[in-house]
mmCIF file of C-alpha atoms in Angstrom:
data_model
loop_
_atom_site.group_PDB
_atom_site.id
_atom_site.type_symbol
_atom_site.label_atom_id
_atom_site.label_comp_id
_atom_site.label_asym_id
_atom_site.label_seq_id
_atom_site.Cartn_x
_atom_site.Cartn_y
_atom_site.Cartn_z
ATOM 1 C CA MET T 1 -29.320 -11.890 7.943
ATOM 2 C CA ALA T 2 -25.514 -11.940 7.752
ATOM 3 C CA VAL T 3 -23.852 -8.537 7.463
ATOM 4 C CA ARG T 4 -21.577 -8.223 4.454
ATOM 5 C CA HIS T 5 -17.972 -7.397 5.287
ATOM 6 C CA LEU T 6 -17.523 -3.894 3.878
ATOM 7 C CA GLY T 7 -13.882 -3.220 4.596
ATOM 8 C CA ARG T 8 -14.379 0.087 6.336
ATOM 9 C CA ILE T 9 -11.151 1.758 7.366
ATOM 10 C CA SER T 10 -10.384 3.891 10.408
ATOM 11 C CA GLN T 11 -7.578 6.270 11.282
ATOM 12 C CA LYS T 12 -7.245 4.779 14.768
ATOM 13 C CA THR T 13 -7.002 1.109 13.743
ATOM 14 C CA SER T 14 -4.818 1.231 10.626
ATOM 15 C CA VAL T 15 -1.171 0.986 9.646
ATOM 16 C CA LEU T 16 0.524 1.958 6.369
ATOM 17 C CA PHE T 17 2.881 -0.624 4.830
ATOM 18 C CA LEU T 18 5.434 0.651 2.293
ATOM 19 C CA CYS T 19 7.113 -2.265 0.557
ATOM 20 C CA ASP T 20 10.547 -2.300 -1.102
ATOM 21 C CA MET T 21 10.519 0.895 -3.176
ATOM 22 C CA GLN T 22 14.268 0.808 -3.791
ATOM 23 C CA GLU T 23 16.802 2.264 -6.204
ATOM 24 C CA LYS T 24 17.635 -0.890 -8.180
ATOM 25 C CA PHE T 25 13.965 -1.372 -9.050
ATOM 26 C CA ARG T 26 13.679 2.115 -10.544
ATOM 27 C CA PRO T 27 14.502 1.258 -14.197
ATOM 28 C CA ASN T 28 12.592 -2.026 -14.301
ATOM 29 C CA ILE T 29 9.236 -1.502 -12.588
ATOM 30 C CA ALA T 30 6.430 -0.230 -14.823
ATOM 31 C CA TYR T 31 5.210 3.228 -13.756
ATOM 32 C CA PHE T 32 7.755 3.349 -10.948
ATOM 33 C CA PRO T 33 7.745 7.177 -10.534
ATOM 34 C CA GLN T 34 3.962 7.255 -10.519
ATOM 35 C CA ILE T 35 3.444 4.556 -7.916
ATOM 36 C CA VAL T 36 6.125 6.063 -5.662
ATOM 37 C CA SER T 37 4.401 9.445 -5.986
ATOM 38 C CA VAL T 38 1.094 7.996 -4.783
ATOM 39 C CA ALA T 39 2.832 6.130 -1.952
ATOM 40 C CA ALA T 40 4.627 9.343 -0.930
ATOM 41 C CA THR T 41 1.273 11.136 -0.744
ATOM 42 C CA LEU T 42 -0.078 8.374 1.475
ATOM 43 C CA LEU T 43 2.997 8.629 3.687
ATOM 44 C CA LYS T 44 2.409 12.375 4.136
ATOM 45 C CA ALA T 45 -1.251 11.734 4.931
ATOM 46 C CA ALA T 46 -0.302 9.039 7.444
ATOM 47 C CA LYS T 47 2.052 11.456 9.185
ATOM 48 C CA ALA T 48 -0.663 14.117 9.335
ATOM 49 C CA LEU T 49 -3.172 11.618 10.726
ATOM 50 C CA GLN T 50 -0.647 9.970 13.083
ATOM 51 C CA ILE T 51 -1.082 6.567 11.463
ATOM 52 C CA PRO T 52 1.833 4.172 12.097
ATOM 53 C CA MET T 53 4.065 3.302 9.125
ATOM 54 C CA ILE T 54 6.185 0.249 8.394
ATOM 55 C CA VAL T 55 8.808 0.417 5.630
ATOM 56 C CA THR T 56 10.745 -2.565 4.290
ATOM 57 C CA GLU T 57 13.688 -3.080 1.947
ATOM 58 C CA GLN T 58 14.370 -6.302 0.075
ATOM 59 C CA TYR T 59 18.055 -7.295 0.337
ATOM 60 C CA PRO T 60 19.280 -3.658 0.443
ATOM 61 C CA LYS T 61 22.923 -4.718 -0.007
ATOM 62 C CA GLY T 62 22.098 -5.744 -3.555
ATOM 63 C CA LEU T 63 18.978 -3.732 -4.372
ATOM 64 C CA GLY T 64 19.927 -0.437 -2.800
ATOM 65 C CA PRO T 65 18.151 1.888 -0.372
ATOM 66 C CA THR T 66 14.602 3.190 -0.414
ATOM 67 C CA VAL T 67 14.261 5.944 -3.029
ATOM 68 C CA PRO T 68 14.445 9.434 -1.482
ATOM 69 C CA GLU T 69 11.303 10.727 -3.181
ATOM 70 C CA LEU T 70 9.190 8.374 -1.071
ATOM 71 C CA GLY T 71 9.945 10.658 1.869
ATOM 72 C CA ALA T 72 10.745 7.867 4.312
ATOM 73 C CA LYS T 73 13.917 9.473 5.688
ATOM 74 C CA GLY T 74 13.931 9.208 9.473
ATOM 75 C CA LEU T 75 11.527 6.273 9.542
ATOM 76 C CA LYS T 76 12.630 2.902 10.846
ATOM 77 C CA ILE T 77 13.304 0.585 7.897
ATOM 78 C CA PHE T 78 13.153 -3.195 8.178
ATOM 79 C CA SER T 79 15.478 -5.231 5.954
ATOM 80 C CA LYS T 80 14.366 -8.611 4.670
ATOM 81 C CA THR T 81 15.176 -11.393 2.241
ATOM 82 C CA CYS T 82 11.785 -13.163 2.269
ATOM 83 C CA PHE T 83 9.003 -11.922 0.009
ATOM 84 C CA THR T 84 6.518 -11.186 2.787
ATOM 85 C CA MET T 85 6.887 -8.012 4.822
ATOM 86 C CA LEU T 86 5.897 -9.967 7.921
ATOM 87 C CA THR T 87 9.333 -10.680 9.305
ATOM 88 C CA PRO T 88 9.578 -11.373 13.066
ATOM 89 C CA GLU T 89 10.725 -7.767 13.583
ATOM 90 C CA VAL T 90 7.749 -6.357 11.671
ATOM 91 C CA GLU T 91 5.341 -8.627 13.531
ATOM 92 C CA GLU T 92 6.780 -7.363 16.813
ATOM 93 C CA GLU T 93 6.237 -3.791 15.613
ATOM 94 C CA MET T 94 2.636 -4.639 14.687
ATOM 95 C CA ARG T 95 1.931 -6.065 18.128
ATOM 96 C CA ALA T 96 2.760 -2.649 19.585
ATOM 97 C CA ILE T 97 -0.047 -1.013 17.569
ATOM 98 C CA PRO T 98 -3.234 -1.029 19.668
ATOM 99 C CA ASP T 99 -6.489 -2.259 18.095
ATOM 100 C CA LEU T 100 -4.894 -2.915 14.703
ATOM 101 C CA HIS T 101 -7.571 -3.906 12.203
ATOM 102 C CA SER T 102 -6.534 -2.676 8.740
ATOM 103 C CA VAL T 103 -3.343 -2.563 6.694
ATOM 104 C CA ILE T 104 -2.924 -0.112 3.819
ATOM 105 C CA LEU T 105 -0.432 -1.710 1.447
ATOM 106 C CA CYS T 106 1.746 -0.059 -1.223
ATOM 107 C CA GLY T 107 4.883 -1.064 -3.092
ATOM 108 C CA ILE T 108 6.457 -3.693 -5.319
ATOM 109 C CA GLU T 109 6.289 -6.188 -6.786
ATOM 110 C CA ALA T 110 2.586 -6.981 -6.920
ATOM 111 C CA GLN T 111 3.002 -10.691 -7.724
ATOM 112 C CA ALA T 112 5.798 -11.209 -5.198
ATOM 113 C CA CYS T 113 6.161 -9.197 -1.997
ATOM 114 C CA ILE T 114 2.749 -7.499 -2.164
ATOM 115 C CA MET T 115 0.996 -10.810 -2.808
ATOM 116 C CA SER T 116 2.879 -12.671 -0.053
ATOM 117 C CA THR T 117 2.289 -9.876 2.439
ATOM 118 C CA THR T 118 -1.404 -9.686 1.585
ATOM 119 C CA LEU T 119 -1.972 -13.405 2.055
ATOM 120 C CA ASP T 120 -0.091 -13.452 5.373
ATOM 121 C CA LEU T 121 -2.079 -10.465 6.678
ATOM 122 C CA LEU T 122 -5.403 -11.949 5.587
ATOM 123 C CA GLU T 123 -4.459 -15.196 7.303
ATOM 124 C CA LYS T 124 -4.039 -13.214 10.522
ATOM 125 C CA GLY T 125 -7.578 -11.871 10.178
ATOM 126 C CA LEU T 126 -6.597 -8.329 9.203
ATOM 127 C CA ASP T 127 -8.280 -6.276 6.495
ATOM 128 C CA VAL T 128 -5.890 -5.505 3.650
ATOM 129 C CA HIS T 129 -6.403 -2.464 1.440
ATOM 130 C CA VAL T 130 -4.150 -2.838 -1.600
ATOM 131 C CA VAL T 131 -3.546 0.585 -3.138
ATOM 132 C CA ALA T 132 -3.668 -0.324 -6.820
ATOM 133 C CA ASP T 133 -2.172 2.945 -8.060
ATOM 134 C CA ALA T 134 0.715 2.550 -5.607
ATOM 135 C CA CYS T 135 1.605 -1.061 -6.534
ATOM 136 C CA SER T 136 3.281 -2.328 -9.683
ATOM 137 C CA SER T 137 5.498 -4.983 -11.252
ATOM 138 C CA ARG T 138 7.999 -5.337 -14.069
ATOM 139 C CA SER T 139 5.266 -7.040 -16.109
ATOM 140 C CA GLN T 140 1.796 -5.543 -16.363
ATOM 141 C CA VAL T 141 0.410 -9.052 -16.848
ATOM 142 C CA ASP T 142 1.836 -10.021 -13.454
ATOM 143 C CA ARG T 143 0.413 -6.833 -11.956
ATOM 144 C CA LEU T 144 -3.049 -7.495 -13.379
ATOM 145 C CA ILE T 145 -3.207 -11.123 -12.280
ATOM 146 C CA ALA T 146 -1.792 -10.304 -8.841
ATOM 147 C CA LEU T 147 -4.423 -7.632 -8.209
ATOM 148 C CA SER T 148 -7.137 -10.071 -9.266
ATOM 149 C CA ARG T 149 -5.671 -12.856 -7.125
ATOM 150 C CA MET T 150 -5.520 -10.647 -4.038
ATOM 151 C CA LYS T 151 -9.121 -9.554 -4.582
ATOM 152 C CA GLN T 152 -10.179 -13.202 -4.887
ATOM 153 C CA SER T 153 -8.490 -13.902 -1.553
ATOM 154 C CA GLY T 154 -10.379 -11.135 0.222
ATOM 155 C CA ALA T 155 -8.230 -8.005 -0.084
ATOM 156 C CA PHE T 156 -9.844 -4.687 -0.952
ATOM 157 C CA LEU T 157 -8.532 -2.873 -4.033
ATOM 158 C CA THR T 158 -8.479 0.880 -3.655
ATOM 159 C CA THR T 159 -6.595 4.035 -4.663
ATOM 160 C CA GLY T 160 -4.437 6.433 -2.729
ATOM 161 C CA GLU T 161 -7.032 9.196 -2.760
ATOM 162 C CA GLY T 162 -9.792 6.735 -1.922
ATOM 163 C CA VAL T 163 -7.948 5.571 1.189
ATOM 164 C CA ILE T 164 -7.201 9.120 2.351
ATOM 165 C CA LEU T 165 -10.828 10.203 2.043
ATOM 166 C CA GLN T 166 -12.034 7.087 3.863
ATOM 167 C CA LEU T 167 -9.619 7.816 6.690
ATOM 168 C CA VAL T 168 -10.703 11.431 7.265
ATOM 169 C CA LYS T 169 -14.407 10.674 6.622
ATOM 170 C CA ASP T 170 -15.617 14.259 7.163
ATOM 171 C CA SER T 171 -14.619 17.738 5.993
ATOM 172 C CA LYS T 172 -14.897 18.723 9.674
ATOM 173 C CA HIS T 173 -11.978 16.428 10.543
ATOM 174 C CA PRO T 174 -9.319 18.568 12.283
ATOM 175 C CA ASN T 175 -6.691 17.537 9.715
ATOM 176 C CA PHE T 176 -8.919 17.760 6.647
ATOM 177 C CA LYS T 177 -7.453 20.976 5.249
ATOM 178 C CA GLU T 178 -3.914 19.638 5.599
ATOM 179 C CA VAL T 179 -4.809 16.354 3.939
ATOM 180 C CA GLN T 180 -6.938 18.006 1.256
ATOM 181 C CA LYS T 181 -3.867 19.830 -0.031
ATOM 182 C CA LEU T 182 -2.232 16.463 -0.732
ATOM 183 C CA ILE T 183 -4.969 15.393 -3.137
ATOM 184 C CA MET T 184 -5.797 18.659 -4.862
ATOM 185 C CA GLU T 185 -3.985 17.404 -7.956
ATOM 186 C CA PRO T 186 -5.215 14.083 -9.405
ATOM 187 C CA ALA T 187 -2.910 11.108 -8.935
ATOM 188 C CA PRO T 188 -0.589 10.401 -11.882
ATOM 189 C CA ASP T 189 -1.610 7.804 -14.463
ATOM 190 C CA SER T 190 -0.105 4.476 -13.421
ATOM 191 C CA GLY T 191 -1.510 2.400 -16.262
ATOM 192 C CA LEU T 192 -4.562 1.096 -14.413
ATOM 193 C CA LEU T 193 -7.038 2.263 -17.046
ATOM 194 C CA GLN T 194 -5.386 -0.027 -19.573
ATOM 195 C CA LEU T 195 -5.703 -2.953 -17.155
ATOM 196 C CA PHE T 196 -9.372 -2.319 -16.454
ATOM 197 C CA GLN T 197 -10.505 -1.549 -20.013
ATOM 198 C CA GLY T 198 -13.302 -3.572 -21.571
ATOM 199 C CA GLN T 199 -14.864 -4.717 -18.262
ATOM 200 C CA ASN T 200 -11.989 -7.078 -17.619
ATOM 201 C CA PRO T 201 -13.476 -10.422 -16.499
ATOM 202 C CA LEU T 202 -10.718 -10.841 -13.912
ATOM 203 C CA PHE T 203 -12.284 -8.055 -11.853
ATOM 204 C CA THR T 204 -15.951 -9.004 -12.043
#
């Protein structure tokens, strides 16, 4: 009997992608502060667990730098003009990560750069874990359809806290106490409940 692909995630075979959370998007992206807050928590968890991180900026000359509250200061940032995060420079960085199996993906916009990145990663045979409460768009319709589309293509929809707990797996993990502090407070409301209300047929 064929084994169903479960999308398990491991600290040792994962990378965190943080996509285009930049100043010029701040006033236009729905729930921008909330999704950046969740992404910032994931970044802190990744640092604690020594998980590699890749940060991109879309045309920073026009769209500005990564917002400071993400906490990405000191990290290498890859500039791009294409929608996908998989520029040649990013792909080179990925090749340096041993046994890479899973990508944890956060950022904006869901129907553009997140979608393009997801499809490219899936095409390479990698598991993609789209953090729904750390991804958004200007339009919530675009966000909803993009999340559904990525799920149809084989990505796993998850939350920031869900990913963190899957990564540590056990309260005996040596970094559990440090990571636990990051999720003591529930994640902020990023509008997902409205998208999922009424057993939305797009997610069945």
